[in-house]
Amino acid sequence: MAKVTQVRLTSINTPRHNSITCGHILVELLTDDEALTGIGEMSDLQHLPRYHLDVPDLEATLNEILVGLDALQITEMERRLEANFPQAGYIYDKSRAIKCGVDIAFWDLAAKQLGVRVCDLLGGAVRESVPIAYPIFRQQHEADVERNLAMVEQRLQEGFTFFRVYVGRRLDLDELFLRTARERFGDRITIKSLDFSNLLDAKAACAFAEKVADVGYELIESPAPHHDIRGLVQARDRLAVPISEHVYSFRWALDLVAADAVDVFNVSVIAIGGITPARRIFAIADAAGKACLVGTTQELSIGTAAAAHIAMAMPAVTFPSDPVGPLLYTRDVVTDPVRYTGGLLSVPQGPGLGMALDPHLVSVSAGPLTWASTSAAAVVDRQVAAT
């Protein structure tokens, strides 16, 4: 059995099309079998809190706690990670990114050791693909409306029919976009969700959702401030469509179930800290009879591949999901990026995640993490409340 001999971290920066540059950290688990290396990704670190990790120090810490583990010691790996980087109860806390990158790399390594895909190690694929909802980012200025409409047209031509529309900053422009999109594209588009990102209180979010209900949408996401259980319950009681919320800790999942506050769990591998804890969230959802979708923080292909394996293996994933990061960036770091066919995401081929790093692309993207090219509006785009 291969043993981990070194944890290697590489910080990289990848620009989005016509937007910000996002920082990520690549994780490589080197082993005493030179043919076996696990790879993972700490994805899209350009979120609050507005600091970056000390990568050399983190690398030394991870080597201290992980070197010597067997490729299949996933339970012990999770125990050590949780002991050193506990859940902080916020969707973008840095501990979840650290754990996610390492956890993904261990699953990749374990599946490669056994010569199977990650989804097979998770119990086997229950579907061949999952429909993806393309994100339409928030209207901040009048020019954003036409730009976003043009993006819808482009993605329709590529086979995407589901769209996730971020709302909550400029409600007047949000309404203009929604009504114009419906008039222009008709039934060619399905608005999977209006995502409020915890920006409004439940009363304001519900009022807007009701005002544009005739446009048609399938879900309302995060229609109350961070950790506002009562607000979510109010929205669920008031609105006729299902309510979805991101699940970023075990306690939060149990609280949502206890209050019967939502219909759908938004389960992101990055937000919960990896594949291992994500399985627990899906188990809670199954026990509580909650539907699920696979969320995103806009990962590169490694993180997106991990999301794809989860989406294929978890029966509770019954709504269109969100991982679309590789389409947002100008470059990736793997030899064969994930592909979208007709708006569907499938599992990459090959053992493990089905991903391999491209040394040249890694070299081109490598560099210190920085906030220099990130606007304040892009960072502060989710309501943060005291808990």
mmCIF file of C-alpha atoms in Angstrom:
data_model
loop_
_atom_site.group_PDB
_atom_site.id
_atom_site.type_symbol
_atom_site.label_atom_id
_atom_site.label_comp_id
_atom_site.label_asym_id
_atom_site.label_seq_id
_atom_site.Cartn_x
_atom_site.Cartn_y
_atom_site.Cartn_z
ATOM 1 C CA MET A 1 0.000 0.000 0.000
ATOM 2 C CA ALA A 2 1.398 3.383 -1.010
ATOM 3 C CA LYS A 3 2.272 5.751 1.821
ATOM 4 C CA VAL A 4 2.354 9.548 1.667
ATOM 5 C CA THR A 5 5.940 10.789 1.739
ATOM 6 C CA GLN A 6 5.399 14.468 0.959
ATOM 7 C CA VAL A 7 2.606 17.034 0.663
ATOM 8 C CA ARG A 8 3.452 19.630 -1.976
ATOM 9 C CA LEU A 9 1.492 22.860 -2.371
ATOM 10 C CA THR A 10 1.651 25.227 -5.345
ATOM 11 C CA SER A 11 -0.157 28.555 -5.317
ATOM 12 C CA ILE A 12 -1.528 29.624 -8.689
ATOM 13 C CA ASN A 13 -3.537 32.508 -10.108
ATOM 14 C CA THR A 14 -5.999 32.177 -12.985
ATOM 15 C CA PRO A 15 -7.865 35.099 -14.581
ATOM 16 C CA ARG A 16 -11.552 34.878 -15.318
ATOM 17 C CA HIS A 17 -12.842 36.086 -18.674
ATOM 18 C CA ASN A 18 -13.297 39.879 -18.448
ATOM 19 C CA SER A 19 -13.184 39.724 -14.662
ATOM 20 C CA ILE A 20 -11.033 39.161 -11.590
ATOM 21 C CA THR A 21 -8.025 36.901 -11.114
ATOM 22 C CA CYS A 22 -8.632 34.085 -8.623
ATOM 23 C CA GLY A 23 -6.095 32.364 -6.425
ATOM 24 C CA HIS A 24 -6.011 28.610 -5.866
ATOM 25 C CA ILE A 25 -3.627 26.149 -4.235
ATOM 26 C CA LEU A 26 -2.788 22.854 -5.907
ATOM 27 C CA VAL A 27 -2.206 19.875 -3.620
ATOM 28 C CA GLU A 28 0.028 16.958 -4.568
ATOM 29 C CA LEU A 29 0.398 13.876 -2.362
ATOM 30 C CA LEU A 30 3.676 12.206 -3.268
ATOM 31 C CA THR A 31 4.101 8.576 -2.188
ATOM 32 C CA ASP A 32 6.730 5.855 -1.877
ATOM 33 C CA ASP A 33 5.319 4.500 -5.138
ATOM 34 C CA GLU A 34 6.584 6.954 -7.749
ATOM 35 C CA ALA A 35 3.746 5.963 -10.069
ATOM 36 C CA LEU A 36 1.090 7.142 -7.607
ATOM 37 C CA THR A 37 0.420 10.811 -6.820
ATOM 38 C CA GLY A 38 -2.850 12.218 -5.551
ATOM 39 C CA ILE A 39 -3.907 15.702 -6.671
ATOM 40 C CA GLY A 40 -6.375 18.140 -5.171
ATOM 41 C CA GLU A 41 -7.329 21.806 -5.286
ATOM 42 C CA MET A 42 -8.025 24.532 -2.747
ATOM 43 C CA SER A 43 -10.278 26.522 -5.027
ATOM 44 C CA ASP A 44 -11.182 30.146 -5.680
ATOM 45 C CA LEU A 45 -9.748 31.756 -2.537
ATOM 46 C CA GLN A 46 -10.869 35.283 -3.544
ATOM 47 C CA HIS A 47 -13.587 35.506 -0.883
ATOM 48 C CA LEU A 48 -14.005 36.925 2.597
ATOM 49 C CA PRO A 49 -12.218 36.837 4.984
ATOM 50 C CA ARG A 50 -9.829 38.955 2.963
ATOM 51 C CA TYR A 51 -6.507 37.323 3.713
ATOM 52 C CA HIS A 52 -4.532 34.581 2.038
ATOM 53 C CA LEU A 53 -2.867 31.523 3.492
ATOM 54 C CA ASP A 54 0.861 31.374 4.253
ATOM 55 C CA VAL A 55 1.505 28.603 1.745
ATOM 56 C CA PRO A 56 5.008 27.484 2.868
ATOM 57 C CA ASP A 57 3.908 27.359 6.501
ATOM 58 C CA LEU A 58 0.725 25.455 5.585
ATOM 59 C CA GLU A 59 2.769 23.000 3.533
ATOM 60 C CA ALA A 60 5.027 22.322 6.521
ATOM 61 C CA THR A 61 1.992 21.798 8.771
ATOM 62 C CA LEU A 62 0.321 19.380 6.370
ATOM 63 C CA ASN A 63 3.533 17.393 6.015
ATOM 64 C CA GLU A 64 3.749 17.158 9.794
ATOM 65 C CA ILE A 65 0.251 15.724 10.190
ATOM 66 C CA LEU A 66 -0.166 13.636 6.998
ATOM 67 C CA VAL A 67 3.170 12.075 6.009
ATOM 68 C CA GLY A 68 3.143 8.334 6.671
ATOM 69 C CA LEU A 69 -0.567 7.766 6.087
ATOM 70 C CA ASP A 70 -1.571 4.982 3.708
ATOM 71 C CA ALA A 71 -3.453 5.918 0.561
ATOM 72 C CA LEU A 72 -6.645 4.335 1.912
ATOM 73 C CA GLN A 73 -6.550 5.901 5.394
ATOM 74 C CA ILE A 74 -9.226 8.440 4.505
ATOM 75 C CA THR A 75 -10.968 8.258 7.888
ATOM 76 C CA GLU A 76 -7.737 8.975 9.766
ATOM 77 C CA MET A 77 -6.889 11.732 7.302
ATOM 78 C CA GLU A 78 -10.234 13.407 7.994
ATOM 79 C CA ARG A 79 -9.793 13.036 11.755
ATOM 80 C CA ARG A 80 -6.423 14.763 11.637
ATOM 81 C CA LEU A 81 -7.642 17.537 9.364
ATOM 82 C CA GLU A 82 -10.708 18.240 11.493
ATOM 83 C CA ALA A 83 -8.586 18.281 14.664
ATOM 84 C CA ASN A 84 -6.247 20.875 13.182
ATOM 85 C CA PHE A 85 -8.669 22.866 10.980
ATOM 86 C CA PRO A 86 -12.122 22.713 12.640
ATOM 87 C CA GLN A 87 -15.292 23.828 10.887
ATOM 88 C CA ALA A 88 -15.844 27.539 11.413
ATOM 89 C CA GLY A 89 -19.516 27.725 10.422
ATOM 90 C CA TYR A 90 -19.107 30.080 7.467
ATOM 91 C CA ILE A 91 -19.318 29.176 3.807
ATOM 92 C CA TYR A 92 -15.974 30.734 2.870
ATOM 93 C CA ASP A 93 -13.834 30.082 5.945
ATOM 94 C CA LYS A 94 -10.253 29.187 5.039
ATOM 95 C CA SER A 95 -10.216 25.921 6.989
ATOM 96 C CA ARG A 96 -12.756 24.408 4.620
ATOM 97 C CA ALA A 97 -10.548 25.213 1.626
ATOM 98 C CA ILE A 98 -7.502 23.619 3.248
ATOM 99 C CA LYS A 99 -9.373 20.447 4.131
ATOM 100 C CA CYS A 100 -11.064 20.262 0.749
ATOM 101 C CA GLY A 101 -7.834 20.338 -1.236
ATOM 102 C CA VAL A 102 -6.218 17.629 0.874
ATOM 103 C CA ASP A 103 -9.355 15.488 1.045
ATOM 104 C CA ILE A 104 -9.821 15.540 -2.734
ATOM 105 C CA ALA A 105 -6.174 14.545 -3.187
ATOM 106 C CA PHE A 106 -6.598 11.577 -0.821
ATOM 107 C CA TRP A 107 -9.681 10.337 -2.679
ATOM 108 C CA ASP A 108 -7.799 10.684 -5.970
ATOM 109 C CA LEU A 109 -4.850 8.757 -4.517
ATOM 110 C CA ALA A 110 -7.015 6.026 -2.979
ATOM 111 C CA ALA A 111 -8.963 5.456 -6.190
ATOM 112 C CA LYS A 112 -5.751 5.350 -8.228
ATOM 113 C CA GLN A 113 -4.320 2.813 -5.774
ATOM 114 C CA LEU A 114 -7.331 0.572 -6.463
ATOM 115 C CA GLY A 115 -7.486 1.320 -10.184
ATOM 116 C CA VAL A 116 -11.046 2.720 -10.035
ATOM 117 C CA ARG A 117 -12.795 6.055 -10.429
ATOM 118 C CA VAL A 118 -13.593 8.149 -7.361
ATOM 119 C CA CYS A 119 -17.324 7.744 -8.010
ATOM 120 C CA ASP A 120 -16.840 3.952 -7.985
ATOM 121 C CA LEU A 121 -15.081 4.221 -4.622
ATOM 122 C CA LEU A 122 -18.078 6.241 -3.412
ATOM 123 C CA GLY A 123 -20.399 3.331 -4.200
ATOM 124 C CA GLY A 124 -20.820 3.591 -7.942
ATOM 125 C CA ALA A 125 -22.411 6.026 -10.362
ATOM 126 C CA VAL A 126 -26.206 6.262 -10.215
ATOM 127 C CA ARG A 127 -26.382 8.536 -13.267
ATOM 128 C CA GLU A 128 -24.243 9.230 -16.309
ATOM 129 C CA SER A 129 -24.351 13.025 -16.179
ATOM 130 C CA VAL A 130 -25.879 15.957 -14.340
ATOM 131 C CA PRO A 131 -27.420 19.105 -15.889
ATOM 132 C CA ILE A 132 -25.528 22.284 -15.064
ATOM 133 C CA ALA A 133 -27.021 25.717 -14.394
ATOM 134 C CA TYR A 134 -24.811 28.433 -15.856
ATOM 135 C CA PRO A 135 -24.299 31.399 -13.461
ATOM 136 C CA ILE A 136 -25.486 34.872 -14.425
ATOM 137 C CA PHE A 137 -23.670 37.219 -12.112
ATOM 138 C CA ARG A 138 -25.307 40.130 -10.353
ATOM 139 C CA GLN A 139 -26.414 43.231 -12.211
ATOM 140 C CA GLN A 140 -24.379 46.058 -10.665
ATOM 141 C CA HIS A 141 -24.654 48.599 -13.490
ATOM 142 C CA GLU A 142 -27.068 49.188 -16.357
ATOM 143 C CA ALA A 143 -24.536 47.872 -18.884
ATOM 144 C CA ASP A 144 -24.496 44.514 -17.046
ATOM 145 C CA VAL A 145 -28.033 43.728 -18.192
ATOM 146 C CA GLU A 146 -27.253 43.553 -21.900
ATOM 147 C CA ARG A 147 -23.900 41.915 -21.237
ATOM 148 C CA ASN A 148 -25.601 39.155 -19.246
ATOM 149 C CA LEU A 149 -28.280 38.716 -21.902
ATOM 150 C CA ALA A 150 -25.529 38.225 -24.465
ATOM 151 C CA MET A 151 -23.984 35.599 -22.190
ATOM 152 C CA VAL A 152 -27.300 33.731 -22.035
ATOM 153 C CA GLU A 153 -27.455 33.723 -25.826
ATOM 154 C CA GLN A 154 -23.902 32.401 -26.059
ATOM 155 C CA ARG A 155 -24.493 29.597 -23.559
ATOM 156 C CA LEU A 156 -27.776 28.619 -25.212
ATOM 157 C CA GLN A 157 -25.838 28.062 -28.421
ATOM 158 C CA GLU A 158 -23.491 25.774 -26.457
ATOM 159 C CA GLY A 159 -26.366 23.666 -25.150
ATOM 160 C CA PHE A 160 -26.971 25.157 -21.705
ATOM 161 C CA THR A 161 -30.642 25.662 -20.890
ATOM 162 C CA PHE A 162 -30.550 26.070 -17.087
ATOM 163 C CA PHE A 163 -29.395 29.345 -15.564
ATOM 164 C CA ARG A 164 -28.690 30.416 -11.993
ATOM 165 C CA VAL A 165 -29.324 34.150 -11.622
ATOM 166 C CA TYR A 166 -27.642 36.071 -8.806
ATOM 167 C CA VAL A 167 -29.844 38.869 -7.470
ATOM 168 C CA GLY A 168 -30.001 41.242 -4.541
ATOM 169 C CA ARG A 169 -27.788 44.277 -5.172
ATOM 170 C CA ARG A 170 -29.740 46.304 -7.746
ATOM 171 C CA LEU A 171 -33.255 44.868 -7.675
ATOM 172 C CA ASP A 172 -34.426 47.199 -10.413
ATOM 173 C CA LEU A 173 -31.753 45.879 -12.772
ATOM 174 C CA ASP A 174 -32.372 42.307 -11.622
ATOM 175 C CA GLU A 175 -36.021 42.655 -12.591
ATOM 176 C CA LEU A 176 -35.127 44.246 -15.924
ATOM 177 C CA PHE A 177 -32.773 41.378 -16.731
ATOM 178 C CA LEU A 178 -35.270 38.672 -15.761
ATOM 179 C CA ARG A 179 -38.152 40.152 -17.729
ATOM 180 C CA THR A 180 -36.034 40.892 -20.786
ATOM 181 C CA ALA A 181 -34.516 37.407 -20.706
ATOM 182 C CA ARG A 182 -37.950 35.794 -20.607
ATOM 183 C CA GLU A 183 -39.228 37.993 -23.424
ATOM 184 C CA ARG A 184 -36.158 37.443 -25.570
ATOM 185 C CA PHE A 185 -35.567 33.716 -24.997
ATOM 186 C CA GLY A 186 -38.990 32.438 -23.955
ATOM 187 C CA ASP A 187 -39.101 28.773 -22.985
ATOM 188 C CA ARG A 188 -35.619 28.176 -24.372
ATOM 189 C CA ILE A 189 -34.279 28.989 -20.909
ATOM 190 C CA THR A 190 -35.106 27.594 -17.481
ATOM 191 C CA ILE A 191 -34.207 29.796 -14.538
ATOM 192 C CA LYS A 192 -33.025 27.167 -12.073
ATOM 193 C CA SER A 193 -32.794 29.643 -9.211
ATOM 194 C CA LEU A 194 -32.722 33.197 -7.995
ATOM 195 C CA ASP A 195 -29.690 33.301 -5.686
ATOM 196 C CA PHE A 196 -29.899 36.060 -3.068
ATOM 197 C CA SER A 197 -26.595 35.007 -1.425
ATOM 198 C CA ASN A 198 -27.877 36.047 2.031
ATOM 199 C CA LEU A 199 -27.829 39.713 0.953
ATOM 200 C CA LEU A 200 -31.438 40.577 1.916
ATOM 201 C CA ASP A 201 -33.684 39.844 4.851
ATOM 202 C CA ALA A 202 -36.407 37.284 4.244
ATOM 203 C CA LYS A 203 -39.164 39.876 3.891
ATOM 204 C CA ALA A 204 -37.333 41.805 1.173
ATOM 205 C CA ALA A 205 -36.225 38.660 -0.649
ATOM 206 C CA CYS A 206 -39.743 37.249 -0.650
ATOM 207 C CA ALA A 207 -41.223 40.522 -1.873
ATOM 208 C CA PHE A 208 -38.880 40.553 -4.857
ATOM 209 C CA ALA A 209 -39.422 36.850 -5.576
ATOM 210 C CA GLU A 210 -43.186 37.406 -5.602
ATOM 211 C CA LYS A 211 -42.861 40.495 -7.791
ATOM 212 C CA VAL A 212 -41.066 38.518 -10.519
ATOM 213 C CA ALA A 213 -42.860 35.199 -9.996
ATOM 214 C CA ASP A 214 -44.527 35.462 -13.409
ATOM 215 C CA VAL A 215 -41.083 35.231 -15.035
ATOM 216 C CA GLY A 216 -40.791 31.660 -13.737
ATOM 217 C CA TYR A 217 -38.015 30.026 -11.695
ATOM 218 C CA GLU A 218 -37.546 26.682 -9.970
ATOM 219 C CA LEU A 219 -35.750 27.564 -6.719
ATOM 220 C CA ILE A 220 -35.013 30.423 -4.354
ATOM 221 C CA GLU A 221 -31.526 30.255 -2.834
ATOM 222 C CA SER A 222 -30.304 31.888 0.380
ATOM 223 C CA PRO A 223 -33.260 34.307 0.844
ATOM 224 C CA ALA A 224 -32.257 35.347 4.381
ATOM 225 C CA PRO A 225 -29.123 36.582 6.164
ATOM 226 C CA HIS A 226 -26.366 34.190 7.160
ATOM 227 C CA HIS A 227 -27.557 31.678 9.820
ATOM 228 C CA ASP A 228 -31.055 33.190 9.926
ATOM 229 C CA ILE A 229 -33.111 30.043 10.472
ATOM 230 C CA ARG A 230 -36.317 31.951 11.181
ATOM 231 C CA GLY A 231 -35.933 33.924 7.972
ATOM 232 C CA LEU A 232 -35.539 30.746 5.945
ATOM 233 C CA VAL A 233 -38.632 29.268 7.588
ATOM 234 C CA GLN A 234 -40.582 32.429 6.770
ATOM 235 C CA ALA A 235 -39.484 32.259 3.143
ATOM 236 C CA ARG A 236 -40.373 28.570 2.889
ATOM 237 C CA ASP A 237 -43.819 29.196 4.366
ATOM 238 C CA ARG A 238 -44.477 32.195 2.126
ATOM 239 C CA LEU A 239 -43.133 31.191 -1.291
ATOM 240 C CA ALA A 240 -44.581 28.557 -3.608
ATOM 241 C CA VAL A 241 -41.233 27.236 -4.892
ATOM 242 C CA PRO A 242 -38.590 25.225 -2.996
ATOM 243 C CA ILE A 243 -36.037 27.015 -0.817
ATOM 244 C CA SER A 244 -32.353 26.097 -1.031
ATOM 245 C CA GLU A 245 -29.455 26.964 1.252
ATOM 246 C CA HIS A 246 -25.733 26.219 1.296
ATOM 247 C CA VAL A 247 -24.682 23.647 3.878
ATOM 248 C CA TYR A 248 -21.236 24.444 5.278
ATOM 249 C CA SER A 249 -21.123 22.540 8.582
ATOM 250 C CA PHE A 250 -22.628 19.436 10.148
ATOM 251 C CA ARG A 251 -24.307 21.556 12.836
ATOM 252 C CA TRP A 252 -25.875 23.820 10.215
ATOM 253 C CA ALA A 253 -27.246 20.816 8.322
ATOM 254 C CA LEU A 254 -28.857 19.473 11.508
ATOM 255 C CA ASP A 255 -30.260 22.914 12.363
ATOM 256 C CA LEU A 256 -31.837 23.214 8.910
ATOM 257 C CA VAL A 257 -33.438 19.798 9.315
ATOM 258 C CA ALA A 258 -34.641 20.437 12.867
ATOM 259 C CA ALA A 259 -36.355 23.665 11.814
ATOM 260 C CA ASP A 260 -37.551 22.182 8.492
ATOM 261 C CA ALA A 261 -36.203 25.420 7.068
ATOM 262 C CA VAL A 262 -35.365 24.387 3.500
ATOM 263 C CA ASP A 263 -36.396 21.973 0.783
ATOM 264 C CA VAL A 264 -33.016 21.593 -0.912
ATOM 265 C CA PHE A 265 -29.461 21.284 0.422
ATOM 266 C CA ASN A 266 -26.834 23.066 -1.675
ATOM 267 C CA VAL A 267 -23.820 20.812 -1.043
ATOM 268 C CA SER A 268 -20.500 22.140 -2.278
ATOM 269 C CA VAL A 269 -17.370 20.025 -1.892
ATOM 270 C CA ILE A 270 -15.346 23.171 -1.221
ATOM 271 C CA ALA A 271 -17.828 24.714 1.235
ATOM 272 C CA ILE A 272 -18.043 21.625 3.455
ATOM 273 C CA GLY A 273 -14.340 20.782 3.256
ATOM 274 C CA GLY A 274 -14.081 17.857 0.869
ATOM 275 C CA ILE A 275 -15.661 14.688 -0.416
ATOM 276 C CA THR A 276 -15.540 12.913 2.962
ATOM 277 C CA PRO A 277 -17.662 15.440 4.896
ATOM 278 C CA ALA A 278 -19.908 15.948 1.850
ATOM 279 C CA ARG A 279 -20.936 12.295 2.116
ATOM 280 C CA ARG A 280 -22.173 12.975 5.657
ATOM 281 C CA ILE A 281 -24.263 15.904 4.474
ATOM 282 C CA PHE A 282 -25.846 13.743 1.781
ATOM 283 C CA ALA A 283 -26.595 11.113 4.428
ATOM 284 C CA ILE A 284 -28.343 13.736 6.570
ATOM 285 C CA ALA A 285 -30.312 14.905 3.535
ATOM 286 C CA ASP A 286 -31.333 11.333 2.704
ATOM 287 C CA ALA A 287 -32.499 10.709 6.277
ATOM 288 C CA ALA A 288 -34.460 13.961 6.342
ATOM 289 C CA GLY A 289 -35.987 13.547 2.883
ATOM 290 C CA LYS A 290 -34.293 16.641 1.488
ATOM 291 C CA ALA A 291 -33.358 16.980 -2.164
ATOM 292 C CA CYS A 292 -29.852 18.157 -3.043
ATOM 293 C CA LEU A 293 -27.862 19.949 -5.684
ATOM 294 C CA VAL A 294 -24.094 20.156 -6.003
ATOM 295 C CA GLY A 295 -22.851 23.690 -5.438
ATOM 296 C CA THR A 296 -19.675 25.491 -6.419
ATOM 297 C CA THR A 297 -17.224 28.235 -5.633
ATOM 298 C CA GLN A 298 -16.042 28.257 -9.274
ATOM 299 C CA GLU A 299 -13.320 25.634 -9.156
ATOM 300 C CA LEU A 300 -10.779 24.726 -11.814
ATOM 301 C CA SER A 301 -10.968 21.284 -13.437
ATOM 302 C CA ILE A 302 -9.597 19.330 -10.452
ATOM 303 C CA GLY A 303 -12.211 20.692 -8.051
ATOM 304 C CA THR A 304 -14.905 20.432 -10.711
ATOM 305 C CA ALA A 305 -13.991 16.787 -11.340
ATOM 306 C CA ALA A 306 -14.418 16.111 -7.616
ATOM 307 C CA ALA A 307 -17.866 17.723 -7.747
ATOM 308 C CA ALA A 308 -18.735 15.611 -10.796
ATOM 309 C CA HIS A 309 -17.819 12.365 -9.029
ATOM 310 C CA ILE A 310 -19.975 13.337 -6.044
ATOM 311 C CA ALA A 311 -22.877 14.336 -8.297
ATOM 312 C CA MET A 312 -22.801 10.990 -10.121
ATOM 313 C CA ALA A 313 -22.636 8.884 -6.933
ATOM 314 C CA MET A 314 -25.205 10.575 -4.675
ATOM 315 C CA PRO A 315 -28.885 9.635 -5.337
ATOM 316 C CA ALA A 316 -30.138 12.736 -3.504
ATOM 317 C CA VAL A 317 -28.796 15.040 -6.269
ATOM 318 C CA THR A 318 -32.059 15.642 -8.111
ATOM 319 C CA PHE A 319 -31.764 19.328 -9.105
ATOM 320 C CA PRO A 320 -29.534 20.883 -11.786
ATOM 321 C CA SER A 321 -26.191 21.689 -10.216
ATOM 322 C CA ASP A 322 -23.699 24.537 -10.362
ATOM 323 C CA PRO A 323 -20.047 23.505 -11.023
ATOM 324 C CA VAL A 324 -19.082 25.471 -14.111
ATOM 325 C CA GLY A 325 -15.772 27.053 -13.068
ATOM 326 C CA PRO A 326 -13.590 25.807 -15.941
ATOM 327 C CA LEU A 327 -15.727 27.804 -18.395
ATOM 328 C CA LEU A 328 -15.127 31.018 -16.455
ATOM 329 C CA TYR A 329 -11.318 30.981 -16.532
ATOM 330 C CA THR A 330 -8.947 31.833 -19.355
ATOM 331 C CA ARG A 331 -6.753 28.805 -18.587
ATOM 332 C CA ASP A 332 -6.619 25.644 -16.505
ATOM 333 C CA VAL A 333 -3.756 23.558 -15.093
ATOM 334 C CA VAL A 334 -4.569 20.048 -16.342
ATOM 335 C CA THR A 335 -3.831 18.195 -19.555
ATOM 336 C CA ASP A 336 -7.491 17.451 -20.293
ATOM 337 C CA PRO A 337 -9.995 19.824 -18.633
ATOM 338 C CA VAL A 338 -13.508 18.725 -17.740
ATOM 339 C CA ARG A 339 -15.979 19.034 -20.585
ATOM 340 C CA TYR A 340 -19.592 20.095 -20.846
ATOM 341 C CA THR A 341 -21.744 18.480 -23.512
ATOM 342 C CA GLY A 342 -25.178 19.901 -24.200
ATOM 343 C CA GLY A 343 -25.195 21.609 -20.809
ATOM 344 C CA LEU A 344 -24.352 18.345 -19.024
ATOM 345 C CA LEU A 345 -21.339 17.511 -16.857
ATOM 346 C CA SER A 346 -20.010 13.953 -16.842
ATOM 347 C CA VAL A 347 -17.254 12.191 -14.908
ATOM 348 C CA PRO A 348 -13.808 12.431 -16.546
ATOM 349 C CA GLN A 349 -12.370 9.128 -17.742
ATOM 350 C CA GLY A 350 -9.546 7.301 -16.013
ATOM 351 C CA PRO A 351 -8.734 6.185 -12.456
ATOM 352 C CA GLY A 352 -9.054 8.575 -9.539
ATOM 353 C CA LEU A 353 -10.468 11.936 -10.524
ATOM 354 C CA GLY A 354 -9.407 11.388 -14.131
ATOM 355 C CA MET A 355 -7.201 14.485 -13.983
ATOM 356 C CA ALA A 356 -3.469 15.012 -14.623
ATOM 357 C CA LEU A 357 -1.499 18.202 -14.033
ATOM 358 C CA ASP A 358 0.112 19.892 -17.033
ATOM 359 C CA PRO A 359 3.559 21.062 -15.784
ATOM 360 C CA HIS A 360 3.726 23.887 -18.327
ATOM 361 C CA LEU A 361 0.289 25.267 -17.436
ATOM 362 C CA VAL A 362 1.081 24.998 -13.731
ATOM 363 C CA SER A 363 4.313 26.910 -14.301
ATOM 364 C CA VAL A 364 2.512 29.639 -16.260
ATOM 365 C CA SER A 365 -0.073 30.090 -13.498
ATOM 366 C CA ALA A 366 2.196 29.671 -10.460
ATOM 367 C CA GLY A 367 2.830 32.658 -8.224
ATOM 368 C CA PRO A 368 2.092 34.156 -4.814
ATOM 369 C CA LEU A 369 -1.547 34.591 -3.879
ATOM 370 C CA THR A 370 -2.639 38.220 -4.066
ATOM 371 C CA TRP A 371 -5.676 40.472 -3.738
ATOM 372 C CA ALA A 372 -4.226 43.062 -6.120
ATOM 373 C CA SER A 373 -6.552 42.390 -9.054
ATOM 374 C CA THR A 374 -9.690 41.748 -6.991
ATOM 375 C CA SER A 375 -12.317 44.452 -6.659
ATOM 376 C CA ALA A 376 -14.063 45.033 -3.341
ATOM 377 C CA ALA A 377 -17.418 44.383 -5.010
ATOM 378 C CA ALA A 378 -16.284 40.956 -6.165
ATOM 379 C CA VAL A 379 -15.050 39.974 -2.707
ATOM 380 C CA VAL A 380 -17.859 41.351 -0.571
ATOM 381 C CA ASP A 381 -20.743 39.703 -2.375
ATOM 382 C CA ARG A 382 -22.350 37.701 0.419
ATOM 383 C CA GLN A 383 -23.885 39.025 3.618
ATOM 384 C CA VAL A 384 -21.775 38.188 6.668
ATOM 385 C CA ALA A 385 -23.487 38.235 10.042
ATOM 386 C CA ALA A 386 -22.317 37.521 13.568
ATOM 387 C CA THR A 387 -23.148 34.026 14.803
#
